[in-house]
Every structure is written in structure tokens, then in C-alpha cells.
XYZ file of C-alpha atoms in Angstrom:
176
model
C 69.486 80.733 -26.652
C 68.843 80.335 -22.946
C 66.101 78.566 -21.033
C 64.032 81.724 -20.645
C 64.191 82.449 -24.399
C 62.931 78.961 -25.236
C 60.064 79.258 -22.759
C 59.151 82.743 -24.055
C 59.203 81.537 -27.677
C 57.018 78.593 -26.746
C 54.479 80.779 -24.926
C 54.335 83.151 -27.905
C 53.822 80.282 -30.347
C 51.194 78.672 -28.120
C 49.378 82.007 -27.770
C 49.383 82.518 -31.518
C 47.877 79.077 -32.109
C 45.530 78.893 -29.110
C 42.503 79.566 -31.310
C 43.123 76.252 -33.095
C 44.327 74.295 -30.061
C 42.615 70.991 -29.569
C 44.844 69.381 -26.978
C 47.415 70.338 -24.348
C 49.911 67.992 -22.758
C 52.450 67.839 -19.972
C 55.032 65.234 -19.176
C 58.499 64.243 -18.117
C 61.215 62.379 -20.010
C 64.612 60.900 -19.259
C 67.171 63.069 -21.084
C 70.109 61.510 -22.948
C 68.849 57.931 -23.196
C 71.370 55.615 -24.862
C 69.835 54.160 -28.060
C 71.286 52.837 -31.328
C 70.393 56.189 -32.933
C 72.594 58.318 -30.674
C 76.095 58.530 -29.242
C 76.971 59.604 -25.722
C 76.657 63.369 -25.224
C 77.177 63.189 -21.444
C 73.826 64.932 -20.937
C 71.315 63.617 -18.445
C 68.577 64.689 -16.083
C 64.844 64.836 -16.561
C 63.052 67.008 -19.128
C 59.818 68.687 -18.058
C 57.586 69.163 -21.089
C 54.570 71.278 -21.972
C 52.890 71.234 -25.338
C 49.910 72.039 -27.477
C 48.367 70.300 -30.506
C 45.929 71.546 -33.091
C 42.971 69.666 -34.455
C 43.843 67.512 -37.475
C 44.616 69.797 -40.419
C 42.129 68.770 -43.098
C 43.990 70.768 -45.776
C 46.832 68.253 -45.339
C 44.546 65.290 -46.046
C 46.940 64.039 -48.740
C 49.410 63.187 -45.950
C 46.854 61.940 -43.434
C 45.623 65.192 -41.814
C 48.311 65.595 -39.127
C 48.001 67.937 -36.163
C 50.422 70.826 -35.651
C 52.345 70.360 -32.423
C 54.504 72.689 -30.307
C 56.533 71.418 -27.348
C 58.787 73.122 -24.790
C 61.223 70.875 -22.920
C 63.246 72.192 -19.976
C 66.069 70.068 -18.546
C 66.226 69.859 -14.750
C 70.043 69.732 -14.479
C 70.892 72.541 -16.916
C 71.642 70.442 -20.003
C 70.050 71.160 -23.401
C 66.567 72.684 -23.375
C 64.389 72.392 -26.488
C 61.540 73.974 -28.357
C 60.040 71.641 -30.996
C 57.542 72.493 -33.738
C 56.167 69.883 -36.094
C 53.375 67.597 -37.193
C 52.002 64.446 -35.545
C 49.462 61.860 -36.602
C 47.165 59.926 -34.266
C 46.721 56.433 -35.715
C 44.063 54.341 -34.017
C 41.303 54.899 -31.494
C 41.405 54.122 -27.787
C 44.863 52.514 -28.180
C 46.901 54.512 -30.675
C 50.305 55.324 -32.101
C 51.416 58.926 -32.621
C 54.355 59.307 -35.031
C 55.640 62.820 -35.589
C 58.301 64.862 -37.326
C 59.460 68.407 -36.708
C 62.331 70.725 -36.023
C 63.934 71.440 -32.660
C 65.836 74.505 -31.504
C 68.105 73.887 -28.512
C 70.408 75.851 -26.203
C 73.102 73.161 -25.775
C 76.791 74.103 -26.028
C 78.146 74.930 -29.470
C 81.439 73.226 -28.540
C 81.817 70.262 -26.176
C 84.770 67.859 -26.334
C 85.176 64.669 -24.272
C 88.470 63.822 -22.558
C 89.261 61.498 -25.502
C 88.927 64.416 -27.972
C 85.540 63.382 -29.387
C 83.082 66.190 -30.115
C 79.754 65.688 -28.331
C 77.975 68.947 -29.174
C 74.821 68.534 -31.240
C 76.323 70.192 -34.334
C 73.608 72.703 -35.204
C 71.113 74.915 -33.322
C 68.255 73.609 -35.480
C 67.807 69.836 -35.603
C 65.400 67.304 -37.061
C 63.039 65.956 -34.411
C 61.305 62.641 -35.210
C 59.215 61.150 -32.433
C 56.913 58.264 -31.670
C 54.263 57.906 -29.001
C 52.098 54.972 -27.957
C 48.975 56.096 -26.138
C 45.796 55.048 -24.442
C 42.683 57.259 -24.422
C 40.781 56.952 -21.118
C 37.914 59.215 -22.178
C 36.970 61.727 -24.848
C 39.292 64.208 -23.140
C 42.086 62.337 -21.316
C 44.897 60.128 -22.573
C 48.415 59.101 -21.626
C 51.353 58.449 -23.951
C 54.738 56.814 -23.653
C 56.941 58.709 -26.086
C 60.396 58.806 -27.626
C 61.951 61.937 -29.156
C 65.209 61.983 -31.121
C 66.989 65.173 -32.164
C 69.751 65.128 -34.742
C 71.036 66.944 -37.827
C 71.559 63.669 -39.752
C 75.132 64.765 -40.622
C 73.754 67.399 -42.995
C 75.509 70.270 -41.195
C 78.678 68.485 -40.104
C 79.845 65.283 -41.831
C 82.298 64.409 -39.041
C 79.979 64.406 -36.057
C 76.365 63.880 -35.182
C 75.841 62.397 -31.724
C 72.084 62.959 -31.650
C 70.112 62.976 -28.418
C 67.211 60.780 -27.317
C 64.546 61.394 -24.687
C 61.921 58.889 -23.455
C 59.062 59.554 -21.093
C 55.348 59.885 -20.361
C 52.850 62.570 -21.296
C 49.339 63.242 -20.065
C 47.086 64.762 -22.748
C 43.906 66.777 -22.243
C 41.538 67.649 -25.111
C 40.013 71.094 -24.884
């Protein structure tokens, strides 16, 4: 999957859900941040992100009425690009937390080996995508979030390797 395919898939998904869209967002994140949840993949750069969120889904009240969320993330130096679909919950009011969980599809290499022989590819095209944001709502329409996104297959698809990949950045949100 190349960068254009991810962007096209994201536009199609956003178009299909635009009738239920409540919020759009844009942001940038540092790609390949070193955290205790990931190993070095030798990826870096900045990810430019666009996304859309639905209103809280009342039919999912048993799990807190999350919003559906779609995000496209394009890497500025040609490393892995992502499309993420999932659910997120806004917890709080003016100051809030936004945990989320979803699945990511990426276009990173299917085989990448360091000079020391260690595999650093992500192990699967489809990965789990937990995330956490901390935000501040300036008005009924505008907010800003610091966010962290982790993608990984949790060693479900390959027991020998799972480097994972972390991104951290800022998003500006606008309610429609």
C-alpha cells in the first residue's frame, strides 16, 4: 500500500461517514519516538495527520458511548504512512483525556533488517492502535490535544519480533 492509496482510502472513509461527522482534526507528530513500548525501527520524521470523529455513539452506551474516529497519517521523510480506524472516548469537560483503540493499516516495508541482523519491520500490515490524548477545549468548537499513538501487533502475528512504533504530537480539533 502506498501513500496515495492510504490517502484515497481515508478520503473514501471520511466521505462515507461525513453525515455523522461531529469533529475534524489536523496535527503533526514526531514519528518513531523511543518509548518503553517500542524498539528501534530506524524510522523518523514528522507525521502530518488529518482525521474525523463522529458524535458519541449512543448505541454503545454500555462501553461509554465512544466516537468513531478515522485518521490518515503521512510521514514527511517517506517512512511508514498510516490509516487508523477506531473508537475514542472524551472523558472530562474543558480539560479532558481521550483514550482510544483501533486498527492501523500501514505501508512500511515487509522486510527490514538492521546491520546486527535484527528485524525491524512492523510484522503485519494490520496493527493494533491504542492511543491517548490530553486536551483543552477553548470553546464549544475548538480544542487542542497532545496525543500519543502506538501501533503494534502484540506478537500475535510473529512471536519472534514486534518492534512497535510510537508517535507523539499535537492536534487541533474543530467541532462542526
